[in-house]
PDB file of C-alpha atoms in Angstrom:
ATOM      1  CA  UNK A 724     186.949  70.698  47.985  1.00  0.00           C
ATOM      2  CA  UNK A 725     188.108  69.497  51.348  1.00  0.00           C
ATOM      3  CA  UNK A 726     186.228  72.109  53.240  1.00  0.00           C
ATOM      4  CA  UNK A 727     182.993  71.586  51.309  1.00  0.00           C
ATOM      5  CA  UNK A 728     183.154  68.201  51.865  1.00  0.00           C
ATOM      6  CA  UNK A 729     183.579  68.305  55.640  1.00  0.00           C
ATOM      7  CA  UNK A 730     180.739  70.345  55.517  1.00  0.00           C
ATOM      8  CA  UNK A 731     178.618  68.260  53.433  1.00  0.00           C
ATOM      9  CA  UNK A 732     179.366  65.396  55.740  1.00  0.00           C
ATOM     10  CA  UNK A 733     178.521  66.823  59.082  1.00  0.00           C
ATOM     11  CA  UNK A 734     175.008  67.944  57.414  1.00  0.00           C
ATOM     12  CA  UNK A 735     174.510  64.512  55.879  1.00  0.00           C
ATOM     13  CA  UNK A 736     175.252  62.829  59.300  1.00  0.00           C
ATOM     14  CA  UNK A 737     173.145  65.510  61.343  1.00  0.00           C
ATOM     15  CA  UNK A 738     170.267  65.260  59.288  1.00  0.00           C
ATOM     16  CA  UNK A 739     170.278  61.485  58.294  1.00  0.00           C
ATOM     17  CA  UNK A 740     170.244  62.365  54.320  1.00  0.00           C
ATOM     18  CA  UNK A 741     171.893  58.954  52.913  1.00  0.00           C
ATOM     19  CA  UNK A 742     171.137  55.433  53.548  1.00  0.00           C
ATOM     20  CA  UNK A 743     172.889  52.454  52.454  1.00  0.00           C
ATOM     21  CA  UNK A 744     171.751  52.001  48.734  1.00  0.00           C
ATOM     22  CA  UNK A 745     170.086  55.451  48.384  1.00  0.00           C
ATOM     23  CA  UNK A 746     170.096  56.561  44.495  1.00  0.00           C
ATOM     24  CA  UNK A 747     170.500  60.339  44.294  1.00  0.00           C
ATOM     25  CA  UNK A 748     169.771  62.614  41.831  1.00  0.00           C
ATOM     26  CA  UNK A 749     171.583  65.800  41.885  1.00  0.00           C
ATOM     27  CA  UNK A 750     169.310  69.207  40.491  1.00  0.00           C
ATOM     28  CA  UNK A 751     172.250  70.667  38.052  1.00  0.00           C
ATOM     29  CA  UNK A 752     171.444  74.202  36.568  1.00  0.00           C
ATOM     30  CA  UNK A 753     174.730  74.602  36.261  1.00  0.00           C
ATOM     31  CA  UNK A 754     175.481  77.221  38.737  1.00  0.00           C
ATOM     32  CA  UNK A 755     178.224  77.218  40.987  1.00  0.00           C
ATOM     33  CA  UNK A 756     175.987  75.791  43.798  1.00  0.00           C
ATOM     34  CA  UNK A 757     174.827  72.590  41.706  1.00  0.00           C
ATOM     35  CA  UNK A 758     177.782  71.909  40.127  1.00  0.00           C
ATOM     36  CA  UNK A 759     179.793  72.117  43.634  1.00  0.00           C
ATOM     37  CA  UNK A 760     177.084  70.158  45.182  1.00  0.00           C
ATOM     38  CA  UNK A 761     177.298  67.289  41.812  1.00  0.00           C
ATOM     39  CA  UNK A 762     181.169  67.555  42.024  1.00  0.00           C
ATOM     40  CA  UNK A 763     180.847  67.181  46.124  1.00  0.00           C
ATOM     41  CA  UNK A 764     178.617  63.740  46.910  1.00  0.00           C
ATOM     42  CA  UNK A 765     180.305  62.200  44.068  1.00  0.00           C
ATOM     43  CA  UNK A 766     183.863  62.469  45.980  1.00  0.00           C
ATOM     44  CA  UNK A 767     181.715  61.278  48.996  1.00  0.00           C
ATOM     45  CA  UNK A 768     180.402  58.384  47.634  1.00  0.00           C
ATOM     46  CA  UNK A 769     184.211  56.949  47.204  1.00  0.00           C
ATOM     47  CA  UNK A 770     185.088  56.926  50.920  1.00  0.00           C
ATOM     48  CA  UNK A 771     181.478  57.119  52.807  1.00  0.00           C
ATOM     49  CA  UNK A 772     180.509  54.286  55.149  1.00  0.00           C
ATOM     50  CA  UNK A 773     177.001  53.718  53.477  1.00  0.00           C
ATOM     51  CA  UNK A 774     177.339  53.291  49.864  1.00  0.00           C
ATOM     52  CA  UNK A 775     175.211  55.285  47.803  1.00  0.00           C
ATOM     53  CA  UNK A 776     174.500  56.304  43.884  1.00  0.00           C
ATOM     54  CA  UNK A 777     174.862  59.659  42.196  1.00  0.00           C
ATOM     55  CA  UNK A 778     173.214  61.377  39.301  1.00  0.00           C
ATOM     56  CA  UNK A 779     173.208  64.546  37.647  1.00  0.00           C
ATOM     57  CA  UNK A 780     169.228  66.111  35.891  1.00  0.00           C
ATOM     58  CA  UNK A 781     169.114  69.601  34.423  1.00  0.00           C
ATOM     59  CA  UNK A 782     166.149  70.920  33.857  1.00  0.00           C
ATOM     60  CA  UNK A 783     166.146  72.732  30.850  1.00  0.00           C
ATOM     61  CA  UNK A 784     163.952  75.500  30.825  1.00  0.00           C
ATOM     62  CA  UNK A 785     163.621  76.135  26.949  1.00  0.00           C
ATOM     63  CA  UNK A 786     165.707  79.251  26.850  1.00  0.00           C
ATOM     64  CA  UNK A 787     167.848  79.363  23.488  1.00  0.00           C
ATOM     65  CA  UNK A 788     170.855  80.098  24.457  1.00  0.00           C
ATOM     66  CA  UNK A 789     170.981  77.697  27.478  1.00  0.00           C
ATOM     67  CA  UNK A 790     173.739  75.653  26.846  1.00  0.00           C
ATOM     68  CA  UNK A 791     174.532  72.741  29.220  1.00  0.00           C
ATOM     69  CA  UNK A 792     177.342  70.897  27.061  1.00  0.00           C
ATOM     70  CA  UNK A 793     180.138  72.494  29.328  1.00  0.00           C
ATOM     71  CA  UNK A 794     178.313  70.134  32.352  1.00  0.00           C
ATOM     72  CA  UNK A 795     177.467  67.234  29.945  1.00  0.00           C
ATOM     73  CA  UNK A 796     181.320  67.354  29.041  1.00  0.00           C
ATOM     74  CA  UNK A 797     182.613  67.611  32.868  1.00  0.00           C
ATOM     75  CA  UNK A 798     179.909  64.599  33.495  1.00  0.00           C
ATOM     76  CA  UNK A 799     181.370  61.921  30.619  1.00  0.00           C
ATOM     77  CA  UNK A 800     185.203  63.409  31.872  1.00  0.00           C
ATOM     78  CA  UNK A 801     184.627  62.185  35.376  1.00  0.00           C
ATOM     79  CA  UNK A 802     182.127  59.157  34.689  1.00  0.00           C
ATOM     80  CA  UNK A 803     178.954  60.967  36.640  1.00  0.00           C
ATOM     81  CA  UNK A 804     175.804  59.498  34.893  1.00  0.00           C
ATOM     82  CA  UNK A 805     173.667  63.091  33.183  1.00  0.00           C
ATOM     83  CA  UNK A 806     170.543  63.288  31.500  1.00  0.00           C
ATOM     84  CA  UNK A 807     168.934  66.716  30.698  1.00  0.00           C
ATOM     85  CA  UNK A 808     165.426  67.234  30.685  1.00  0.00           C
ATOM     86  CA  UNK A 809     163.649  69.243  28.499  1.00  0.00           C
ATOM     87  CA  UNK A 810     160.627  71.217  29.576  1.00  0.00           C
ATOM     88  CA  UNK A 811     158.967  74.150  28.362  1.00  0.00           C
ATOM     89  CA  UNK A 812     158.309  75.981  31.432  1.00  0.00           C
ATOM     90  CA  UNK A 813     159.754  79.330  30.053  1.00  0.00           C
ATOM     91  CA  UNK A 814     157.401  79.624  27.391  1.00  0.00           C
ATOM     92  CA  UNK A 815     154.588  78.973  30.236  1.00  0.00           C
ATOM     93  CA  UNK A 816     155.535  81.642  32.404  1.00  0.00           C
ATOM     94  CA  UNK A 817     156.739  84.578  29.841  1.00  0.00           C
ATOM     95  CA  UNK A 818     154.842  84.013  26.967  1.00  0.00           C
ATOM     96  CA  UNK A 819     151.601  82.186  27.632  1.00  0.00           C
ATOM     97  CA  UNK A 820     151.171  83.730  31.365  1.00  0.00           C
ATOM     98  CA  UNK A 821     153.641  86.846  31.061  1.00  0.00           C
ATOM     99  CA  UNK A 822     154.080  86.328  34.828  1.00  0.00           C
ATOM    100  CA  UNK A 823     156.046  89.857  36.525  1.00  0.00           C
ATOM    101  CA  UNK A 824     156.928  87.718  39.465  1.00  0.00           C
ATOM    102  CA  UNK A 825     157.602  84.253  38.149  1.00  0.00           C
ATOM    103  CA  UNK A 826     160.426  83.580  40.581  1.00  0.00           C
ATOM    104  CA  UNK A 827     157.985  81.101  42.608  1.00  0.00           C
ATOM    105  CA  UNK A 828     156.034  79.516  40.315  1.00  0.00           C
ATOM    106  CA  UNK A 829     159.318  78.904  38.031  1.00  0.00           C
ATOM    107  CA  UNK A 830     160.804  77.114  41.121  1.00  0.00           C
ATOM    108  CA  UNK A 831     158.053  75.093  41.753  1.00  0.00           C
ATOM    109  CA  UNK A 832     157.835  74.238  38.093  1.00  0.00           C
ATOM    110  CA  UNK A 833     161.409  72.959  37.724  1.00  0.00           C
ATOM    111  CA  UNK A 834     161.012  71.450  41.107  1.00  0.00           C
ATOM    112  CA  UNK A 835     158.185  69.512  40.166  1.00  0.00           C
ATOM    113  CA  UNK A 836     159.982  68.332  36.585  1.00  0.00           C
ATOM    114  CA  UNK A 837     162.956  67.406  38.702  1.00  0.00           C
ATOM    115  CA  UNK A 838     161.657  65.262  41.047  1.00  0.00           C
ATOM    116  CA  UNK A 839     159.212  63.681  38.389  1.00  0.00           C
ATOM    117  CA  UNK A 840     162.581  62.664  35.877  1.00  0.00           C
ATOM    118  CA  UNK A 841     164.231  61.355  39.284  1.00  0.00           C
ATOM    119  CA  UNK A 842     161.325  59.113  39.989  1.00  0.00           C
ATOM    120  CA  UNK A 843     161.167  57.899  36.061  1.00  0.00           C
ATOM    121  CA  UNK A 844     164.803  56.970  36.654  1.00  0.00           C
ATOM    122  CA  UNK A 845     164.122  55.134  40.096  1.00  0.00           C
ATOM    123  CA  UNK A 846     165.626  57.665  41.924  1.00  0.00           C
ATOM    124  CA  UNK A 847     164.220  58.354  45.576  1.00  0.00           C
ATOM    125  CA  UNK A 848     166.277  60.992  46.965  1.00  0.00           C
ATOM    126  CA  UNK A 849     166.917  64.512  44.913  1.00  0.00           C
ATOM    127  CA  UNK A 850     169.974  66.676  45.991  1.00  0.00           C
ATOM    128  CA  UNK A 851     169.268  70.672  45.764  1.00  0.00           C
ATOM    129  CA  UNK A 852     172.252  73.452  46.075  1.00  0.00           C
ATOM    130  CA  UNK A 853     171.073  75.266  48.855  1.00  0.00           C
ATOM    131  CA  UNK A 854     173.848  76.719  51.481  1.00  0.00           C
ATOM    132  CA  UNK A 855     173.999  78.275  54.472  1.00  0.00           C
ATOM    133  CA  UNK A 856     173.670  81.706  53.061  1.00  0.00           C
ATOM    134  CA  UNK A 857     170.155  80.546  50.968  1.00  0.00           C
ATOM    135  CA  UNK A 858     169.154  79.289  54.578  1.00  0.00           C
ATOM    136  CA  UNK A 859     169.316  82.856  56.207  1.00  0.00           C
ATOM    137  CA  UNK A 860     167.825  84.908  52.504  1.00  0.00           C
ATOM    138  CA  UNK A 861     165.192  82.172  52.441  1.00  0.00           C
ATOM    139  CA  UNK A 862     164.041  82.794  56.785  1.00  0.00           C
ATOM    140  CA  UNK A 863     164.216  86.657  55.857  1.00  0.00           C
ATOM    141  CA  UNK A 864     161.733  85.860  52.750  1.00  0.00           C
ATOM    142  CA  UNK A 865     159.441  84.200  54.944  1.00  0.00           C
ATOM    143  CA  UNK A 866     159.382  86.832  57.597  1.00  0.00           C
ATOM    144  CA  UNK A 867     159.402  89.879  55.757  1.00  0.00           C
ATOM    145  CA  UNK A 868     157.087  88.786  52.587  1.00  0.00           C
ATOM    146  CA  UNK A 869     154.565  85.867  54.422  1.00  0.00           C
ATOM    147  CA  UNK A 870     155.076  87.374  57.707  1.00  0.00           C
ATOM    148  CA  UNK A 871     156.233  83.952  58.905  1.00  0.00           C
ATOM    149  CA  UNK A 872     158.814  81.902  60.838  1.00  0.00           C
ATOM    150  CA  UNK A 873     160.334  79.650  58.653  1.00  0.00           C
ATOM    151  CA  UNK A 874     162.668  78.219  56.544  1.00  0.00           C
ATOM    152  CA  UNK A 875     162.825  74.932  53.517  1.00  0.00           C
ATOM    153  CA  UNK A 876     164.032  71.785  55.955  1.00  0.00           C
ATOM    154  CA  UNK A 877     167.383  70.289  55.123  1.00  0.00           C
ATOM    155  CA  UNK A 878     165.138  67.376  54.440  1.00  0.00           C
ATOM    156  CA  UNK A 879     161.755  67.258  52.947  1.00  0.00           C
ATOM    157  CA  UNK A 880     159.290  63.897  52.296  1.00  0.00           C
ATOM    158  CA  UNK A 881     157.252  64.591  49.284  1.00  0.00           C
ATOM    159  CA  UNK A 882     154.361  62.458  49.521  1.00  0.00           C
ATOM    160  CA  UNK A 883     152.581  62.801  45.969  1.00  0.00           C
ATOM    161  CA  UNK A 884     156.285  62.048  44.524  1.00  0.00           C
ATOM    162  CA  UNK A 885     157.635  60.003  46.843  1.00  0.00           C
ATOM    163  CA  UNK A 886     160.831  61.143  47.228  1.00  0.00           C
ATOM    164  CA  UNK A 887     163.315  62.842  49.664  1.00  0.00           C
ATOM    165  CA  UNK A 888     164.358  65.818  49.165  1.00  0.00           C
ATOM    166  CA  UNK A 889     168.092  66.380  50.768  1.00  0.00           C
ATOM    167  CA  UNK A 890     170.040  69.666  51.104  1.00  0.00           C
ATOM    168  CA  UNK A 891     173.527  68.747  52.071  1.00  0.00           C
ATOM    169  CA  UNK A 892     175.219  72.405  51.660  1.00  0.00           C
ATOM    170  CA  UNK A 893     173.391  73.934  54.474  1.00  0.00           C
ATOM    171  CA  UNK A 894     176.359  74.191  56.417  1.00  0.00           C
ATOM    172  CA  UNK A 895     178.328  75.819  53.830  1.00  0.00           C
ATOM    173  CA  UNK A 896     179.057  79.281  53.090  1.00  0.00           C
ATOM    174  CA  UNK A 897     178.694  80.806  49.681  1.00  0.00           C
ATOM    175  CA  UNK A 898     182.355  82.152  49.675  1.00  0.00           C
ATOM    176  CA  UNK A 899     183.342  78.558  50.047  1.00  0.00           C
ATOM    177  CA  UNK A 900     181.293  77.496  47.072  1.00  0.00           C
ATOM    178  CA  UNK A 901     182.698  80.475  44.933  1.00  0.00           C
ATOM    179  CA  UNK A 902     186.082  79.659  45.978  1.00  0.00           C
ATOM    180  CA  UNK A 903     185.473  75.341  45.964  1.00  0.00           C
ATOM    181  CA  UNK A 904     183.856  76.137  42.231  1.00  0.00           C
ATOM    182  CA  UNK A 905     187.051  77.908  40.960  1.00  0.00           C
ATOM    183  CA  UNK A 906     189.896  75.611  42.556  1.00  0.00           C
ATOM    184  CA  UNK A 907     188.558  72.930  41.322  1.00  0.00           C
ATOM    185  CA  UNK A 908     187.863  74.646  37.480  1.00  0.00           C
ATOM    186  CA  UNK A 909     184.191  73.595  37.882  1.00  0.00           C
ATOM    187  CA  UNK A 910     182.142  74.857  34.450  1.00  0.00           C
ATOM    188  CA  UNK A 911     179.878  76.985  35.319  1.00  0.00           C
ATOM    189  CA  UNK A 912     176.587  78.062  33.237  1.00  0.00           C
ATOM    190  CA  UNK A 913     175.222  81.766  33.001  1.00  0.00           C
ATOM    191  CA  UNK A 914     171.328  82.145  34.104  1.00  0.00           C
ATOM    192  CA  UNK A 915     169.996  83.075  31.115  1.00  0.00           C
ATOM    193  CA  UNK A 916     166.739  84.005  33.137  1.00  0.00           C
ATOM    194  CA  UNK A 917     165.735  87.792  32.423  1.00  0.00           C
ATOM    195  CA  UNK A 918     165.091  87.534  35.890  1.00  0.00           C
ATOM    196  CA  UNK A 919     167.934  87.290  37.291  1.00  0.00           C
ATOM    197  CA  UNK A 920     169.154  89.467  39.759  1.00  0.00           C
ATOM    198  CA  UNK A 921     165.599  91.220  39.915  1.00  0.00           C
ATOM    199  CA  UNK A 922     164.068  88.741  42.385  1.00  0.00           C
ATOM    200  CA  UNK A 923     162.994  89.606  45.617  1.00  0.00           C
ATOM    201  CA  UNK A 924     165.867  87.077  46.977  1.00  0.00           C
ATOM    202  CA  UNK A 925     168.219  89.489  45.173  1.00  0.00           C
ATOM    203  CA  UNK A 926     166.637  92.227  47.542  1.00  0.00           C
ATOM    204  CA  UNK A 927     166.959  89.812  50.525  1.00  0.00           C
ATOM    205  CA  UNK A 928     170.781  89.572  50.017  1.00  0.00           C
ATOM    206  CA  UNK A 929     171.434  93.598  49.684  1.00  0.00           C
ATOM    207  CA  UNK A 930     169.015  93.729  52.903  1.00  0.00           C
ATOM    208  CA  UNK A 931     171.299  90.795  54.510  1.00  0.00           C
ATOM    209  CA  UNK A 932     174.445  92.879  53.349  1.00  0.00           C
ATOM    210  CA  UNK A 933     173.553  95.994  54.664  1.00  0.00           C
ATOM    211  CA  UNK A 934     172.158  94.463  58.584  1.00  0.00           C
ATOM    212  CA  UNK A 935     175.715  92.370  59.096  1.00  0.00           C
ATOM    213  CA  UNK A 936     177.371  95.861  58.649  1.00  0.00           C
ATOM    214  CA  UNK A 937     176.123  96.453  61.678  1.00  0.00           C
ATOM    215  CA  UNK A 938     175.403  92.766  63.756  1.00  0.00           C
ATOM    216  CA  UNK A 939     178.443  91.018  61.750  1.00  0.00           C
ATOM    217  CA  UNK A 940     177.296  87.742  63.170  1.00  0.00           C
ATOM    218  CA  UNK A 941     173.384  88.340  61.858  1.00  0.00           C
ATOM    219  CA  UNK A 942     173.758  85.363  60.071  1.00  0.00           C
ATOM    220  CA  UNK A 943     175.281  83.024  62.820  1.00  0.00           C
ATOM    221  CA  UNK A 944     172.518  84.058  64.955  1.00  0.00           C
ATOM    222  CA  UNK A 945     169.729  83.176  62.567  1.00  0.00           C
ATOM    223  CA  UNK A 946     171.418  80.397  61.922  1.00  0.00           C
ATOM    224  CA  UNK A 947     171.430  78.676  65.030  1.00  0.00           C
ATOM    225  CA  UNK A 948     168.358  80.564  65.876  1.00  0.00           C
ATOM    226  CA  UNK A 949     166.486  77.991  63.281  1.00  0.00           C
ATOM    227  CA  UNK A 950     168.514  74.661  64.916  1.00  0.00           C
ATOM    228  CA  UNK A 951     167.729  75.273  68.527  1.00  0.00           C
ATOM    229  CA  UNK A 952     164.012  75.996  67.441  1.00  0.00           C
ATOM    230  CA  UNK A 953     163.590  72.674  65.778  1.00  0.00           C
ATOM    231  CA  UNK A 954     160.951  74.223  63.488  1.00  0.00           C
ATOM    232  CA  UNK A 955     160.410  72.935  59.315  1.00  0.00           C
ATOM    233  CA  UNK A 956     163.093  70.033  60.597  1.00  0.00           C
ATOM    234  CA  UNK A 957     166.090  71.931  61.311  1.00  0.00           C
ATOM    235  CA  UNK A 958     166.585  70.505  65.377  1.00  0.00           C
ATOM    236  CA  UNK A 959     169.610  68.102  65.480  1.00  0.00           C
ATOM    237  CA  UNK A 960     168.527  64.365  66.973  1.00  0.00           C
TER     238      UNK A 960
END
């Protein structure tokens, strides 16, 4: 977790994300990505200059076999405060709209009942997963599908809400969330989303694959690419 968390930090201090007496609501599905993030700004908040508060919110889709006990069990171990929150946004998109490409409008859904459970709870800052490898899939989605430059910002004011949105895994890599994730026998919950693995991110990362075969450092150069531009709030003050 060492190497996560030295990533986490240089993020948090490059992009501002915590202020002294921030609350913080972590977005758990339950994937390795949450539950590194979760496991990562609570061992932060224990030696961080600016002292902080930490909270875990699932958003549970309404898929039967989701089972988040494995996370509600690693939450009460360790002392995290958890609350799951129970929505029925799959039953919105597959039954009642039978959506073929729900991928966006299911993010924005669960987005949207995240941040509204984090303001209930007087939470103003919300914690997503992404890492450096969603950063790169997410500026190839933009160009190639919205014919775009772009990319999410590692932080993002929500006006209607009002609350932060903070992405403090930017800087890692994916293999160091796999590998952080099993060290540190993290549970981990499988997607139950028919979905998954059909989504046109899915397509992104074979596309991603394929390129660095031949420009191994693709990634590096979007990468900084995005912080020297300064565009969606990626430039470094």
């Amino acid at each position: 977790m060492r190497k996560i968390l030295s990533h986490l930090r240089r993020a948090v201090d490059d992009y501002n994300m915590i202020e002294d007496g921030d609350k913080i609501a972590v977005g758990v599905s339950g994937g390795k990505d949450s539950m590194v993030l979760l496991n990562a700004l609570w061992e932060l908040k224990r030696f961080y200059p600016k002292k902080f508060e930490v909270m875990g919110i699932t958003v549970d889709m309404g898929f039967s076999e989701f089972d988040p006990s494995p996370v509600t069990d690693f939450c009460a171990d360790k002392g995290i405060p958890y609350k799951v929150v129970k929505t029925q946004i799959k039953d919105i998109i597959f039954d009642i709209r039978k959506e073929t490409n729900p991928c966006s409008l299911c993010s924005k859904m669960r987005k949207g009942a995240l941040n509204e459970a984090a303001k209930e709870l007087g939470f103003s800052k919300v914690a997503l997963g992404h890492h450096f490898d969603d950063v790169i899939e997410t500026f190839f989605l933009c160009l190639l599908y919205e014919g775009r430059i772009g990319c999410f910002s590692p932080v993002t004011y929500l006006d209607r809400k009002e609350v932060y949105q903070i992405r403090p895994l930017v800087y890692a890599r994916e293999y160091d969330v796999r590998s952080a994730a099993i060290k540190n026998s993290l549970p981990v919950i499988v997607n139950p989303c028919p979905m998954d693995g059909k989504s046109k991110r899915q397509d992104i990362k074979d596309y991603i694959l394929n390129t660095s075969k031949e420009y191994p450092d693709l990634k590096e150069k979007v990468f900084g690419a995005l912080v020297r531009s300064g565009i969606d709030g990626w430039g470094i003050k």
